[in-house]
């Protein structure tokens, strides 16, 4: 019985790898070179303006790409509003009243369609490129984004609740969640570095600062002024000590037991990921290089390609 279970897991892994490799081969960093040569420069211009206006927007745009890819693949489903047939992922536990940047995506879509002369660039690709450009605008690494994703025609709040990693996850739950998406422990640690930028609400870290022991006592004490035991759920605290700069301080904070979320500190809590956290805490070059590689890998989670899906005219709704 155990042997049969092993072969089932192995078969599942091989099928996932085959699908991912097939999808990867259909994506190309040159996808829009001929159909819309101004696409990438247009996205970059809008993103840079948005981040310059509000530094937090860079983190918001990056987070949208993360949460999009972890539901049913990188297909732009997170952008769809609710309808009679769609239960929007914007209403999921991870996104409700916290996911931001949708108006900037609308602005990018309008600018890109004008530059292309028609809807050519998918909303899923806009998210992938905007995430890269946001990281760069905040001082982080760059990478070549593989393009050619198509947009989904549906979304699922239930799937978002089931698949987006929760802030209360243990290390083993995080590892399993990432593995289910074709990502390994190294991807987990390096992509968690996305928390080098941005903020989290009190509701997501209250249990950590009041109940956990693996947290610096002074750090927890200061956070309790922001996040009382009752009320203040939407009060914000930075995810690391430099929330408007993409850097290695997120990992340095973990080593000092100053991770804001329970799931953050789980990466440095006597487990299998401790050594990698230590490495990134003092080696920016390694972190940047590995982050770029893992973002490319994540961006290729089950994309719709070819004749699958559609290229939406409006990122918030499916084409009529």
Coordinates of C-alpha atoms in Angstrom, one line a residue:
X1 CA 0.0 0.0 0.0
X2 CA 2.8 2.4 0.9
X3 CA 4.7 1.4 -2.3
X4 CA 1.6 2.3 -4.4
X5 CA 1.3 5.6 -2.6
X6 CA 5.0 6.3 -3.4
X7 CA 4.4 5.6 -7.1
X8 CA 1.3 7.8 -7.2
X9 CA 3.3 10.8 -5.7
X10 CA 6.1 10.1 -8.2
X11 CA 3.7 10.0 -11.1
X12 CA 2.1 13.2 -9.9
X13 CA 5.4 14.9 -9.8
X14 CA 6.5 13.7 -13.2
X15 CA 3.2 14.8 -14.8
X16 CA 3.5 18.3 -13.2
X17 CA 7.0 18.6 -14.4
X18 CA 6.0 17.6 -17.9
X19 CA 3.2 20.1 -18.0
X20 CA 5.4 22.9 -16.6
X21 CA 8.2 22.1 -19.1
X22 CA 5.7 22.1 -22.0
X23 CA 4.2 25.4 -20.9
X24 CA 7.7 26.9 -20.3
X25 CA 8.6 26.0 -23.9
X26 CA 5.7 28.0 -25.3
X27 CA 6.7 31.2 -23.4
X28 CA 9.3 33.5 -24.7
X29 CA 10.9 36.8 -23.5
X30 CA 10.6 37.9 -27.2
X31 CA 6.9 37.1 -27.5
X32 CA 5.8 40.7 -28.2
X33 CA 8.8 41.8 -30.2
X34 CA 6.8 41.9 -33.4
X35 CA 3.2 42.2 -32.4
X36 CA 3.8 45.1 -30.0
X37 CA 7.5 46.2 -29.7
X38 CA 6.5 49.0 -27.3
X39 CA 4.7 46.7 -24.8
X40 CA 7.5 46.3 -22.2
X41 CA 8.7 49.9 -22.2
X42 CA 5.1 51.1 -21.8
X43 CA 4.5 48.8 -18.8
X44 CA 7.8 50.0 -17.3
X45 CA 6.9 53.6 -17.7
X46 CA 3.5 53.2 -15.9
X47 CA 5.0 51.1 -13.1
X48 CA 7.8 53.5 -12.4
X49 CA 5.4 56.4 -12.2
X50 CA 3.2 54.5 -9.8
X51 CA 6.0 53.5 -7.6
X52 CA 7.5 57.0 -7.6
X53 CA 4.1 58.3 -6.5
X54 CA 3.7 55.7 -3.8
X55 CA 6.5 53.3 -2.9
X56 CA 4.1 50.8 -1.4
X57 CA 2.6 50.3 -4.8
X58 CA 5.6 48.3 -5.9
X59 CA 5.0 45.7 -3.2
X60 CA 1.3 45.6 -4.1
X61 CA 1.9 44.9 -7.7
X62 CA 4.5 42.2 -6.9
X63 CA 2.1 40.6 -4.5
X64 CA -0.7 40.4 -7.1
X65 CA 1.6 38.3 -9.3
X66 CA 2.5 36.0 -6.4
X67 CA -1.2 35.4 -5.4
X68 CA -2.3 35.0 -9.0
X69 CA 0.2 32.3 -9.8
X70 CA -0.6 30.3 -6.6
X71 CA -4.2 29.8 -7.4
X72 CA -4.7 28.1 -10.8
X73 CA -1.4 29.2 -12.4
X74 CA -0.3 32.6 -13.7
X75 CA -3.5 33.4 -15.6
X76 CA -4.7 36.8 -14.4
X77 CA -7.6 35.3 -12.5
X78 CA -6.9 37.5 -9.5
X79 CA -8.0 40.5 -11.5
X80 CA -11.5 39.4 -12.3
X81 CA -14.4 41.1 -10.4
X82 CA -17.3 39.1 -9.0
X83 CA -20.2 38.4 -11.3
X84 CA -23.2 36.0 -11.1
X85 CA -20.9 33.2 -12.3
X86 CA -17.5 34.3 -10.8
X87 CA -16.7 34.4 -7.1
X88 CA -13.7 36.8 -7.3
X89 CA -10.4 35.9 -5.7
X90 CA -10.3 39.5 -4.5
X91 CA -12.7 38.3 -1.8
X92 CA -10.4 35.4 -0.6
X93 CA -8.9 35.5 2.9
X94 CA -5.5 36.5 1.6
X95 CA -6.8 39.3 -0.6
X96 CA -9.9 40.8 0.9
X97 CA -9.4 44.5 1.8
X98 CA -5.6 44.0 1.5
X99 CA -4.8 43.3 -2.2
X100 CA -4.1 46.6 -4.0
X101 CA -2.9 47.8 -7.3
X102 CA -5.8 47.0 -9.5
X103 CA -6.2 50.6 -10.6
X104 CA -2.6 50.6 -11.7
X105 CA -3.1 47.4 -13.7
X106 CA -6.1 49.1 -15.4
X107 CA -3.8 52.0 -16.2
X108 CA -1.1 49.8 -17.6
X109 CA -3.7 47.8 -19.7
X110 CA -5.0 51.0 -21.2
X111 CA -1.6 52.4 -22.0
X112 CA -0.4 49.1 -23.5
X113 CA -3.4 48.6 -25.7
X114 CA -3.0 52.2 -27.0
X115 CA 0.7 51.5 -27.7
X116 CA -0.2 48.2 -29.5
X117 CA -3.2 49.6 -31.3
X118 CA -5.4 46.8 -30.0
X119 CA -5.5 44.3 -27.1
X120 CA -2.4 42.2 -27.7
X121 CA -0.8 41.9 -24.2
X122 CA -2.6 39.7 -21.7
X123 CA -3.4 40.8 -18.2
X124 CA -1.4 37.8 -16.9
X125 CA 1.7 39.0 -18.7
X126 CA 1.1 42.5 -17.4
X127 CA 1.2 41.2 -13.9
X128 CA 4.4 39.3 -14.5
X129 CA 6.2 42.2 -16.1
X130 CA 4.8 44.7 -13.5
X131 CA 6.2 42.6 -10.7
X132 CA 9.6 42.5 -12.2
X133 CA 9.6 46.3 -12.9
X134 CA 8.4 47.0 -9.4
X135 CA 11.2 45.0 -7.8
X136 CA 13.7 46.9 -10.0
X137 CA 12.2 50.3 -9.2
X138 CA 12.7 49.5 -5.5
X139 CA 16.3 48.6 -5.9
X140 CA 16.0 44.8 -6.6
X141 CA 17.3 42.6 -9.3
X142 CA 16.0 42.3 -12.9
X143 CA 15.3 39.2 -15.0
X144 CA 13.9 38.3 -18.4
X145 CA 10.2 37.6 -18.1
X146 CA 8.9 34.8 -20.2
X147 CA 5.8 36.0 -22.0
X148 CA 2.9 34.6 -23.9
X149 CA 0.5 33.8 -21.1
X150 CA -3.2 34.0 -21.8
X151 CA -6.0 35.2 -19.5
X152 CA -8.4 32.9 -17.7
X153 CA -12.1 33.1 -18.2
X154 CA -12.9 32.3 -14.6
X155 CA -11.7 32.7 -11.0
X156 CA -12.2 30.9 -7.7
X157 CA -12.2 32.4 -4.2
X158 CA -12.3 28.8 -2.8
X159 CA -9.1 27.9 -4.8
X160 CA -7.5 31.1 -3.6
X161 CA -8.3 30.2 0.0
X162 CA -6.9 26.7 -0.5
X163 CA -3.7 27.6 -2.3
X164 CA -2.3 30.9 -1.2
X165 CA 0.1 30.4 1.7
X166 CA -1.4 31.6 5.0
X167 CA 0.5 33.8 7.5
X168 CA 0.0 31.2 10.2
X169 CA 1.5 28.3 8.3
X170 CA 4.2 26.2 9.8
X171 CA 7.4 25.4 7.9
X172 CA 6.1 22.0 6.9
X173 CA 2.9 23.5 5.6
X174 CA 4.8 26.1 3.7
X175 CA 7.1 23.4 2.1
X176 CA 4.1 21.3 1.2
X177 CA 2.3 24.3 -0.3
X178 CA 5.2 25.3 -2.5
X179 CA 5.9 21.7 -3.5
X180 CA 2.3 21.4 -4.7
X181 CA 3.1 24.3 -7.0
X182 CA 6.3 22.7 -8.4
X183 CA 8.5 24.8 -6.2
X184 CA 11.2 23.5 -3.7
X185 CA 12.5 24.7 -0.4
X186 CA 15.0 27.0 -1.9
X187 CA 12.2 28.7 -3.9
X188 CA 10.2 29.0 -0.7
X189 CA 13.0 30.8 1.1
X190 CA 14.0 33.1 -1.7
X191 CA 10.5 34.0 -2.8
X192 CA 9.7 34.8 0.8
X193 CA 12.2 37.6 0.2
X194 CA 9.4 39.4 -1.6
X195 CA 8.5 40.4 2.0
X196 CA 11.5 42.7 1.8
X197 CA 9.0 45.2 0.6
X198 CA 5.6 46.2 1.8
X199 CA 3.3 46.0 4.8
X200 CA 1.0 43.5 6.6
X201 CA -2.1 44.2 8.6
X202 CA -2.4 43.6 12.3
X203 CA -4.9 40.7 11.8
X204 CA -2.1 38.7 10.0
X205 CA 0.5 39.0 12.8
X206 CA -1.5 39.4 16.0
X207 CA -1.2 35.7 17.0
X208 CA 2.6 35.8 16.4
X209 CA 3.3 38.7 18.6
X210 CA 1.1 37.6 21.5
X211 CA 1.4 33.8 21.4
X212 CA 4.7 32.8 19.9
X213 CA 8.0 32.5 21.8
X214 CA 10.3 32.7 18.8
X215 CA 10.2 36.5 18.5
X216 CA 12.4 39.2 19.9
X217 CA 10.6 40.5 23.1
X218 CA 11.3 44.2 22.4
X219 CA 10.1 43.8 18.8
X220 CA 6.9 42.2 19.9
X221 CA 6.4 44.8 22.6
X222 CA 6.6 47.7 20.0
X223 CA 4.2 45.9 17.7
X224 CA 1.6 45.6 20.4
X225 CA 1.2 49.4 20.3
X226 CA 0.2 49.0 16.7
X227 CA -1.8 45.8 17.1
X228 CA -3.8 45.5 20.3
X229 CA -5.4 42.2 21.4
X230 CA -8.7 43.5 20.1
X231 CA -9.5 45.9 17.3
X232 CA -7.1 47.6 14.9
X233 CA -7.2 44.6 12.5
X234 CA -6.3 46.9 9.5
X235 CA -3.4 48.7 11.3
X236 CA -0.2 48.2 9.2
X237 CA 3.3 47.4 10.1
X238 CA 6.3 47.0 7.7
X239 CA 7.3 43.4 6.7
X240 CA 10.9 44.3 7.4
X241 CA 12.9 47.3 8.6
X242 CA 13.2 48.8 5.1
X243 CA 9.8 48.3 3.5
X244 CA 10.4 50.7 0.6
X245 CA 13.7 49.1 -0.5
X246 CA 14.2 45.7 -1.9
X247 CA 17.2 44.3 0.0
X248 CA 18.4 41.5 2.3
X249 CA 17.2 43.1 5.5
X250 CA 14.2 40.7 5.6
X251 CA 16.6 37.8 6.2
X252 CA 18.7 39.8 8.7
X253 CA 15.5 40.5 10.6
X254 CA 14.6 36.7 10.7
X255 CA 18.0 35.9 12.1
X256 CA 17.3 38.5 14.9
X257 CA 13.9 36.9 15.5
X258 CA 12.2 40.0 14.1
X259 CA 10.0 38.3 11.4
X260 CA 6.6 40.1 11.3
X261 CA 4.5 37.0 10.4
X262 CA 4.5 33.6 12.0
X263 CA 5.2 32.1 8.6
X264 CA 8.2 34.4 8.1
X265 CA 9.9 33.4 11.3
X266 CA 9.2 29.7 10.6
X267 CA 11.9 30.0 7.9
X268 CA 14.5 30.6 10.7
X269 CA 13.4 28.6 13.7
X270 CA 15.7 25.6 13.9
X271 CA 14.5 23.9 10.7
X272 CA 15.9 22.9 7.3
X273 CA 15.7 26.4 5.9
X274 CA 17.9 28.1 8.5
X275 CA 21.2 27.9 6.6
X276 CA 19.7 29.5 3.5
X277 CA 18.2 32.4 5.5
X278 CA 21.7 32.9 7.1
X279 CA 23.3 33.0 3.6
X280 CA 20.9 35.6 2.3
X281 CA 21.2 37.7 5.4
X282 CA 24.8 38.5 4.5
X283 CA 25.0 37.9 0.7
X284 CA 22.9 40.3 -1.4
X285 CA 24.3 39.0 -4.7
X286 CA 23.2 35.4 -4.0
X287 CA 19.8 36.6 -2.9
X288 CA 19.2 38.7 -5.9
X289 CA 20.4 36.0 -8.3
X290 CA 18.3 33.3 -6.8
X291 CA 15.3 35.6 -6.5
X292 CA 15.4 36.3 -10.2
X293 CA 15.7 32.6 -11.0
X294 CA 12.8 31.7 -8.7
X295 CA 10.6 34.4 -10.1
X296 CA 11.1 33.0 -13.5
X297 CA 10.2 29.6 -12.2
X298 CA 7.1 30.8 -10.4
X299 CA 6.0 32.8 -13.4
X300 CA 5.8 29.6 -15.4
X301 CA 3.3 27.8 -13.1
X302 CA 0.7 26.4 -15.4
X303 CA 0.2 29.3 -17.7
X304 CA -2.6 29.3 -20.4
X305 CA -0.9 29.4 -23.8
X306 CA -1.8 29.0 -27.5
X307 CA -5.6 29.0 -27.9
X308 CA -6.3 28.5 -24.2
X309 CA -8.1 31.3 -22.4
X310 CA -8.2 34.7 -24.0
X311 CA -6.5 38.2 -24.1
X312 CA -8.9 40.3 -22.1
X313 CA -10.0 43.7 -23.3
X314 CA -10.7 44.7 -19.7
X315 CA -8.6 42.9 -17.0
X316 CA -11.5 43.0 -14.6
X317 CA -13.9 41.0 -16.7
X318 CA -14.0 38.3 -19.3
X319 CA -14.6 39.2 -22.9
X320 CA -18.1 39.2 -24.2

